[in-house]
Amino acid sequence: MKTIIARVATASLTVLALSWLVPATQAYIPIRTENENLVRWDLDEQPEEQPNIIEGSVEFFVSRRGTPDIADNGDGTGGEFDILRHAFRAWEEQPATKVDFNDLKLTDQTAVSGTDQTNLIVFDENNRTGLFPRGTGVIALTVLTFRHEAYDGDLDGHLVDADMIFNGRDFTFSENVIPTRMNLMAVAVHEVGHFCGLDHSFLQTTNPADDALRLPTMYPFIDFGDDQQASLDTDDIGGVIELYPDEEVDALFNGRISGLVEIDGTAAAGVNVVAYQGETPVVGTVTTMDGTYRIFGVPAGPYFLRTQIIAPPFLINSLEARLDFHSQYFIQDAGIAGLSTDASTVTIAAGKRRGNLNFDLLPDSVPDFFEPNDSSAQATLVTPNGGSMIHQFYFPGDEDWVRFIAQGGMIHEVVTNNLDVTADPVLELYAPDGSLLAVNDDIHFAAGNLAARIRFTPAVTGQYSVRITDAANFFGGGTSFEFRVREIGAAALDANGDNALDTSDLLLLSRNWRQPAKGGPTATSETLLDLLAVLHR
Ligand SMILES: [Ca+2]
Ligand SMILES: [Ca+2]
Ligand SMILES: [Ca+2]
Ligand SMILES: [Ca+2]
Ligand SMILES: [Zn+2]
């Protein structure tokens, strides 16, 4: 019998605590061995070598006791058992990945062991596993045990055991979304991501639907009654494709991106590289020790690539994060700010690989191209609907000024996004005559979204200015964020007057169209088409 030399990695899911919720951008990260090989199941392994892989499927057992929180049929069907089935299915049903799981089997076993080669799922109601000390806040844990060999060892990183333990003592799990309970599906889909070999991802952006943060499944925090992590994002899917690609299917939909990141000419590990469509981060990853990165599962289409500073090291035990750089931007000839060549549009075609997409970044001790921009006289001129600028505060009390020409009668938005670790920007908007028009600190503080946003409709065309400061006067590495000026559309189409154009305006206008007010202007079908065009721009 073969001796298993194993390393153990644990990854936990923690209750979302606002004081901890430091918005930072980070993308999917596969767990790696110290030799940087991927930690994953070898689906080709035979049962005599690896008893929990049977004909290419990973086998797992669930303690017959389940959880008392959710009613089931008593025979391993219904309730929590079906939720766990669906959680595994959420990953294996992704077409571009080969990862596959057997249907769950029931067991009387409740003892967790990383060396028994039995993948066990158990709800721990009294901390008999010893994994949940009082006050831990940890909702669930996945303990991975994998082989450890020399760098070129064929077996380095092969998973041999994965156990998933839910903290049933401190948390009540629910089948539905209940504000005081943990949605079991959301927690389980996250844990199955670890079971596959994925680490946490911090990719986040403002969700236009409710101004809360939109998070991938592998985000390490979850709140009571929140089920958004039950459905996989493109970022999660990119991770599982890297681990278990179905090359043929993947090539039908997705391309891949790779390159090298250097800071001041030196290879940089632990730097986030993220592919954006428009202003939305879609998928990304983190550079390895030699500064290279590979992003899998990039849906065909045009992208901007950006480097981002990743989350604070206390949240990441596997990587030395680089926090001391900024992406490069440049000022075009006309004095208008633009993206630098490191963020030119990259078009990804299905089945194709784009290599050598390299970054040479400046250390953050070098002020970015927009500095000095510390007064309205030094404000950087930008065009609405241009790319995002990445700003950072360089000294205590640093302020960044931006100016732009806004057309009268058009709704505009000045907005920050993708805040780094300690950034908490505040926006002040000034009229052409220098008077203060509006101030905003946080889009949605209660939901943990510290980004700032102001929407307004200028009566007349003119030059408006924005002063950006940090709410806590923080500066240096970790205070970067994106800033953008958008022209949203004509205020005349904003039927409900909320400075946004969306389907509620469409509904109001279409109602007007069907029932024109007597003697008033009649909206035409042409107007509706115009509105649709604006909405989909
Ligand atoms: Ca086990
Ligand atoms: Ca400044
Ligand atoms: Ca803020
Ligand atoms: Ca509206
Ligand atoms: Zn986790």
XYZ file of C-alpha atoms and ligand atoms in Angstrom:
542
model
C 0.000 0.000 0.000
C 1.202 3.423 -0.897
C 2.055 5.847 1.846
C 0.375 9.177 1.552
C 2.443 12.166 2.454
C -0.195 14.775 2.837
C -0.618 18.437 3.490
C -3.835 19.842 4.826
C -5.464 23.089 3.812
C -8.575 24.480 5.417
C -10.796 27.170 4.095
C -13.688 28.617 5.974
C -16.739 30.711 5.317
C -17.346 33.431 7.850
C -20.326 35.558 8.764
C -20.255 38.870 7.012
C -19.252 41.444 9.573
C -19.347 45.018 8.347
C -16.246 46.011 10.269
C -14.370 43.303 8.386
C -15.876 43.986 5.042
C -13.054 45.844 3.387
C -14.050 46.009 -0.258
C -11.163 44.868 -2.402
C -10.963 43.422 -5.839
C -9.581 39.969 -6.197
C -10.299 37.201 -8.583
C -10.488 33.440 -8.464
C -7.515 31.667 -6.948
C -6.844 27.952 -7.243
C -5.220 26.470 -4.152
C -1.600 25.536 -4.921
C 1.037 23.417 -3.256
C 4.260 25.032 -2.105
C 5.659 23.828 -5.438
C 2.869 25.845 -7.081
C 1.124 22.812 -8.510
C -2.678 22.942 -8.506
C -4.525 21.191 -5.690
C -7.287 19.149 -7.331
C -8.798 15.722 -7.811
C -7.146 13.540 -10.446
C -10.308 12.246 -12.088
C -8.316 9.579 -13.972
C -7.127 7.896 -10.798
C -8.284 4.318 -10.209
C -10.220 3.234 -7.096
C -7.397 0.968 -5.885
C -5.171 4.060 -5.688
C -7.819 6.546 -4.715
C -10.965 4.890 -3.358
C -13.041 8.065 -3.492
C -12.732 8.449 -7.273
C -14.897 6.012 -9.211
C -14.940 6.124 -13.009
C -13.989 9.782 -13.114
C -16.445 10.876 -10.427
C -15.603 12.012 -6.922
C -17.529 10.142 -4.263
C -18.786 11.725 -1.057
C -20.744 10.646 1.999
C -23.204 12.546 4.133
C -23.810 11.749 7.766
C -27.221 10.112 7.994
C -28.132 12.553 10.773
C -28.163 15.521 8.393
C -29.240 18.696 10.167
C -32.231 19.050 12.501
C -32.816 22.524 11.005
C -34.396 21.285 7.771
C -37.064 18.623 7.338
C -36.168 15.701 5.062
C -37.697 12.359 4.084
C -35.593 10.320 6.513
C -34.012 8.249 3.732
C -31.342 10.589 2.386
C -33.726 12.410 0.081
C -35.477 15.756 0.423
C -34.430 18.634 2.676
C -30.709 19.151 3.272
C -29.776 16.036 1.288
C -31.279 17.402 -1.901
C -29.763 20.829 -1.233
C -26.314 19.221 -0.962
C -26.951 17.318 -4.196
C -27.820 20.582 -5.930
C -24.748 22.302 -4.507
C -22.448 19.737 -6.133
C -24.492 19.862 -9.316
C -24.072 23.650 -9.535
C -20.375 23.060 -10.264
C -20.495 19.863 -12.313
C -23.242 21.122 -14.628
C -20.967 23.890 -15.959
C -20.441 22.718 -19.533
C -16.767 23.682 -19.909
C -15.595 21.627 -16.917
C -15.210 17.881 -16.481
C -15.530 17.879 -12.712
C -18.046 15.242 -11.717
C -19.472 13.911 -8.472
C -21.290 10.714 -7.626
C -24.680 10.946 -6.002
C -24.275 11.320 -2.275
C -24.144 8.209 -0.122
C -25.302 7.992 3.469
C -23.005 6.948 6.295
C -23.207 6.424 10.043
C -19.750 7.946 10.355
C -19.543 11.344 12.048
C -15.807 11.438 12.825
C -13.760 13.673 10.559
C -10.409 12.353 9.378
C -8.148 13.676 6.651
C -6.501 10.286 6.142
C -9.456 7.896 5.833
C -9.973 8.683 2.135
C -13.665 9.086 2.848
C -15.074 12.446 1.813
C -17.480 13.177 4.632
C -20.093 15.898 5.026
C -21.323 16.390 8.558
C -23.316 18.945 10.530
C -21.547 19.467 13.853
C -24.192 20.340 16.454
C -21.975 20.415 19.559
C -18.418 21.068 18.329
C -17.458 17.412 18.672
C -14.996 18.026 15.822
C -13.281 20.745 17.867
C -13.176 22.907 14.734
C -15.495 25.627 16.007
C -14.264 27.308 19.198
C -16.748 29.650 20.882
C -17.222 32.911 19.044
C -15.527 31.637 15.907
C -18.089 33.031 13.467
C -17.119 30.264 11.060
C -20.221 28.838 9.389
C -18.637 25.916 7.591
C -15.216 24.465 6.865
C -13.780 22.299 4.144
C -10.627 20.412 5.091
C -8.570 19.365 2.074
C -5.817 16.763 2.277
C -3.532 16.475 -0.734
C -0.321 14.745 -1.726
C 2.952 16.531 -1.384
C 5.931 15.656 -3.557
C 8.842 17.377 -5.212
C 8.023 20.027 -7.792
C 7.887 17.682 -10.770
C 6.242 14.867 -8.839
C 3.229 13.652 -10.793
C 1.159 13.394 -7.662
C 1.991 16.754 -6.109
C -1.304 18.474 -5.326
C -3.540 15.454 -5.905
C -6.419 15.557 -3.451
C -6.845 12.430 -1.363
C -9.527 13.532 1.086
C -11.989 16.390 1.536
C -14.303 16.734 4.510
C -16.979 19.410 4.829
C -18.186 20.398 8.272
C -21.115 22.743 8.942
C -21.244 24.643 12.243
C -24.698 23.567 13.415
C -24.097 24.678 16.986
C -23.828 28.387 16.210
C -25.959 28.622 13.064
C -29.411 27.574 11.970
C -29.547 26.547 8.328
C -32.560 27.046 6.119
C -33.873 25.778 2.842
C -35.416 29.130 1.924
C -34.185 32.673 2.380
C -34.924 33.545 6.014
C -33.376 36.726 7.462
C -32.184 35.069 10.694
C -30.840 31.873 9.126
C -28.012 30.767 6.905
C -29.141 29.737 3.462
C -27.777 26.199 3.205
C -27.572 26.209 -0.583
C -25.390 29.351 -0.639
C -23.053 28.006 2.055
C -22.868 24.550 0.460
C -22.122 25.784 -3.082
C -19.282 27.870 -1.612
C -17.872 24.894 0.294
C -18.080 22.661 -2.789
C -15.887 25.264 -4.511
C -13.220 24.538 -1.875
C -13.921 20.814 -2.288
C -12.930 21.291 -5.963
C -9.687 23.065 -4.989
C -10.611 26.749 -5.126
C -9.504 29.397 -2.657
C -11.434 32.595 -1.939
C -12.158 35.383 -4.413
C -12.774 39.027 -3.512
C -14.054 40.179 -6.879
C -16.859 42.643 -6.206
C -18.754 45.468 -7.806
C -21.858 47.560 -7.162
C -24.989 45.674 -8.161
C -27.090 48.151 -10.170
C -30.297 46.451 -9.020
C -29.988 47.260 -5.311
C -26.682 49.139 -4.815
C -25.429 46.316 -2.599
C -22.214 44.497 -3.444
C -22.369 41.841 -6.096
C -20.183 38.943 -5.000
C -18.974 35.684 -6.518
C -19.726 32.388 -4.755
C -16.146 32.135 -3.496
C -16.337 35.450 -1.624
C -15.327 34.509 1.941
C -18.177 36.213 3.800
C -21.906 35.651 3.761
C -24.730 37.278 5.674
C -27.827 35.750 7.249
C -30.647 35.350 4.756
C -28.405 35.981 1.745
C -28.465 33.468 -1.085
C -26.623 35.326 -3.855
C -23.623 33.008 -3.485
C -25.839 30.031 -4.350
C -25.404 30.849 -8.045
C -21.976 30.783 -9.666
C -20.461 33.873 -11.284
C -18.193 33.825 -14.335
C -15.262 34.269 -11.950
C -16.116 31.062 -10.049
C -16.627 29.174 -13.298
C -13.244 30.342 -14.636
C -11.647 28.784 -11.563
C -13.243 25.376 -11.967
C -12.426 25.384 -15.699
C -8.749 25.912 -14.879
C -8.847 22.950 -12.486
C -10.886 20.530 -14.635
C -11.132 21.815 -18.206
C -13.303 20.116 -20.780
C -11.077 21.371 -23.571
C -13.553 20.723 -26.382
C -16.536 22.435 -24.811
C -14.431 25.217 -23.318
C -13.085 26.031 -26.793
C -16.633 26.559 -28.065
C -17.325 29.412 -25.656
C -14.207 30.662 -23.946
C -10.704 31.877 -24.579
C -7.711 32.186 -22.261
C -5.431 35.032 -21.316
C -1.891 34.883 -19.991
C 1.035 37.175 -19.376
C 3.611 38.536 -16.969
C 3.315 41.260 -14.344
C 6.371 43.229 -13.304
C 6.718 46.135 -10.913
C 9.625 48.376 -11.837
C 11.040 45.551 -13.964
C 10.841 42.839 -11.271
C 8.416 39.892 -11.471
C 5.528 40.445 -9.053
C 3.664 37.608 -7.315
C 0.201 37.932 -5.828
C -1.012 40.671 -8.162
C -4.614 40.524 -9.261
C -5.232 40.584 -13.019
C -8.887 41.130 -13.886
C -10.688 41.140 -17.251
C -13.442 43.754 -17.488
C -16.305 44.047 -19.914
C -17.112 47.726 -19.900
C -16.952 48.603 -16.217
C -17.868 45.152 -14.920
C -15.126 42.830 -13.651
C -15.897 39.443 -15.221
C -13.098 37.025 -14.440
C -9.565 37.231 -13.158
C -6.803 35.512 -11.287
C -3.633 36.164 -9.319
C -0.018 36.014 -10.494
C 2.115 33.120 -9.260
C 5.613 33.378 -7.760
C 7.270 34.039 -11.129
C 4.899 36.920 -11.890
C 2.955 35.056 -14.572
C -0.793 34.653 -14.728
C -3.269 32.559 -16.708
C -6.997 33.297 -16.774
C -9.240 30.444 -17.874
C -12.901 30.549 -18.883
C -12.936 34.029 -20.423
C -16.171 34.259 -22.466
C -15.520 35.471 -26.032
C -15.722 39.255 -26.334
C -13.799 42.506 -25.869
C -12.111 43.210 -22.529
C -10.008 45.674 -20.659
C -7.328 44.053 -18.535
C -6.413 45.703 -15.288
C -4.095 44.915 -12.448
C -5.560 45.358 -9.004
C -4.226 45.315 -5.503
C -5.518 42.282 -3.662
C -7.020 41.757 -0.249
C -5.181 42.200 3.045
C -2.715 39.417 3.821
C -4.589 38.295 6.951
C -7.316 37.024 4.672
C -4.893 35.167 2.442
C -2.471 32.700 3.892
C -1.187 31.250 0.661
C 0.228 34.323 -1.056
C 2.510 37.231 -0.372
C 0.371 40.011 -1.743
C 1.882 43.009 -3.498
C 0.120 46.132 -2.321
C 2.517 48.744 -3.564
C 1.734 49.463 -7.194
C -0.788 51.177 -9.375
C -1.928 50.605 -12.910
C -0.536 53.006 -15.448
C -2.640 55.599 -17.114
C -1.633 58.442 -19.340
C -2.743 61.904 -20.377
C -3.527 62.146 -24.065
C -2.311 65.009 -26.245
C -5.410 67.114 -25.779
C -4.847 67.002 -22.037
C -7.654 64.497 -21.577
C -7.010 61.510 -19.334
C -7.125 58.065 -20.904
C -6.246 54.471 -20.259
C -2.656 53.525 -20.860
C -1.569 50.786 -23.234
C -1.733 48.225 -20.447
C -5.500 48.528 -20.570
C -6.086 48.568 -24.321
C -9.039 46.530 -25.513
C -8.189 42.843 -25.839
C -10.550 40.790 -27.964
C -10.925 37.200 -26.836
C -12.125 34.611 -29.334
C -13.571 31.233 -28.354
C -10.956 28.490 -28.422
C -8.067 30.970 -28.708
C -5.318 31.864 -26.280
C -3.920 35.367 -25.972
C -0.450 35.312 -24.468
C 2.140 37.940 -23.580
C -0.432 40.349 -22.187
C 2.199 41.847 -19.940
C 2.139 44.648 -17.420
C 5.036 46.774 -16.270
C 3.696 48.671 -13.294
C 5.006 51.579 -11.322
C 5.498 51.274 -7.577
C 3.018 53.363 -5.627
C 5.807 55.525 -4.251
C 5.707 57.144 -7.694
C 2.638 59.386 -7.915
C 0.287 58.448 -10.745
C 0.033 60.467 -13.933
C -2.859 62.523 -12.581
C -0.811 64.071 -9.773
C -0.516 66.838 -8.874
C -4.283 67.290 -8.932
C -4.755 68.827 -5.520
C -6.891 71.857 -6.384
C -9.595 72.810 -8.865
C -6.918 74.609 -10.896
C -5.000 71.305 -11.236
C -8.076 69.157 -11.999
C -7.644 66.451 -14.654
C -9.967 66.920 -17.635
C -11.904 63.754 -18.481
C -14.621 62.988 -21.013
C -17.887 61.436 -19.825
C -18.147 57.732 -20.731
C -14.378 57.430 -21.105
C -12.635 54.632 -19.245
C -12.266 54.527 -15.497
C -9.300 56.265 -13.914
C -7.527 54.537 -11.040
C -6.837 57.022 -8.263
C -4.847 56.665 -5.092
C -4.167 59.013 -2.173
C -0.438 59.741 -1.868
C -0.084 61.690 1.374
C -2.286 62.485 4.387
C -5.059 64.775 3.242
C -4.308 64.216 -0.470
C -7.227 65.271 -2.629
C -7.787 64.486 -6.288
C -9.663 66.898 -8.571
C -11.315 65.977 -11.862
C -13.266 68.217 -14.252
C -15.520 67.468 -17.211
C -17.951 69.170 -19.574
C -21.534 68.106 -18.839
C -24.362 68.658 -21.318
C -27.444 70.415 -19.966
C -30.524 68.217 -19.678
C -28.548 64.971 -19.574
C -28.371 62.799 -16.451
C -24.764 62.383 -15.306
C -23.128 60.163 -12.755
C -19.773 60.538 -11.026
C -18.976 57.252 -9.333
C -16.248 55.218 -7.664
C -16.006 51.428 -7.860
C -13.775 48.471 -6.988
C -12.376 50.012 -3.837
C -9.108 48.672 -2.527
C -8.475 47.450 1.020
C -8.666 50.713 2.971
C -10.181 53.113 0.436
C -13.336 55.000 1.451
C -13.699 57.796 -1.098
C -15.937 60.844 -0.671
C -17.134 62.821 -3.699
C -17.988 66.529 -3.797
C -19.531 67.981 -6.946
C -18.989 71.643 -7.860
C -20.943 73.757 -10.359
C -19.229 75.854 -13.078
C -19.361 78.869 -10.715
C -17.506 76.893 -8.015
C -20.489 76.392 -5.712
C -20.910 73.016 -3.999
C -23.796 71.052 -5.555
C -23.709 67.664 -3.831
C -21.679 65.417 -1.516
C -21.717 61.627 -1.190
C -19.635 59.284 0.929
C -21.164 55.831 0.594
C -23.574 54.403 -1.962
C -24.965 51.900 0.542
C -23.169 51.857 3.887
C -25.589 49.383 5.470
C -24.799 46.878 2.726
C -21.070 47.421 3.180
C -20.669 49.391 -0.042
C -18.340 52.308 0.766
C -18.041 53.469 -2.845
C -19.360 56.995 -3.516
C -21.732 58.150 -6.242
C -23.524 61.366 -7.256
C -26.151 61.583 -9.985
C -27.287 64.939 -11.291
C -28.775 66.684 -14.301
C -27.176 70.054 -15.095
C -29.622 72.675 -16.320
C -27.023 74.191 -18.635
C -23.942 72.879 -20.369
C -20.749 73.754 -18.535
C -17.611 72.576 -16.784
C -18.251 70.728 -13.522
C -15.596 69.673 -11.010
C -15.295 66.806 -8.564
C -13.154 66.795 -5.435
C -12.251 63.301 -4.210
C -10.979 62.758 -0.677
C -10.670 59.782 1.648
C -13.231 59.666 4.472
C -10.569 58.611 6.995
C -7.603 60.486 5.476
C -5.896 57.195 4.690
C -3.193 57.220 2.039
C -0.611 54.975 0.362
C -0.966 51.323 -0.654
C -4.502 50.047 -0.285
C -6.268 53.359 -0.965
C -6.725 53.010 -4.713
C -10.123 52.910 -6.418
C -11.695 53.506 -9.797
C -13.386 56.758 -10.718
C -15.572 57.412 -13.717
C -17.888 60.043 -15.179
C -20.899 58.681 -17.031
C -23.519 60.384 -19.136
C -26.556 58.227 -18.448
C -29.031 59.720 -20.917
C -31.659 62.387 -21.459
C -33.454 63.512 -18.311
C -36.637 63.752 -20.424
C -36.768 59.942 -20.492
C -36.482 59.687 -16.711
C -40.213 59.219 -16.178
C -39.996 58.664 -12.426
C -37.386 61.355 -11.854
C -34.884 59.196 -9.955
C -31.879 60.191 -12.095
C -31.642 56.679 -13.503
C -33.004 55.201 -16.713
C -34.333 51.722 -16.260
C -37.320 49.485 -16.877
C -39.512 51.403 -14.417
C -39.188 54.437 -16.706
C -39.966 52.223 -19.666
C -43.127 50.977 -17.972
C -44.248 54.497 -17.103
C -43.591 55.729 -20.619
C -45.343 52.777 -22.193
C -48.321 53.455 -19.937
C -48.330 57.027 -21.205
C -48.149 55.688 -24.681
C -51.207 53.508 -24.264
C -53.154 56.145 -22.374
C -51.965 59.538 -23.570
C -52.948 62.343 -21.233
C -55.649 64.487 -22.738
C -54.133 67.463 -24.515
C -50.657 66.500 -23.323
C -47.760 65.333 -25.444
C -48.223 61.820 -26.752
C -45.260 59.528 -26.373
C -44.696 57.567 -29.534
C -43.354 54.126 -30.155
C -40.277 55.851 -31.511
C -39.619 57.310 -28.069
C -39.806 53.844 -26.590
C -37.260 52.548 -29.045
C -34.992 55.452 -28.168
C -35.289 54.626 -24.501
C -34.431 51.001 -25.146
C -31.385 52.079 -27.077
C -30.265 54.221 -24.167
C -30.854 51.443 -21.678
C -28.765 48.995 -23.618
C -25.914 51.306 -24.460
Ca -12.208 12.154 5.400
Ca -3.896 64.436 -5.463
Ca -17.175 56.259 0.932
Ca -35.817 56.605 -13.604
Zn -14.584 29.695 2.030
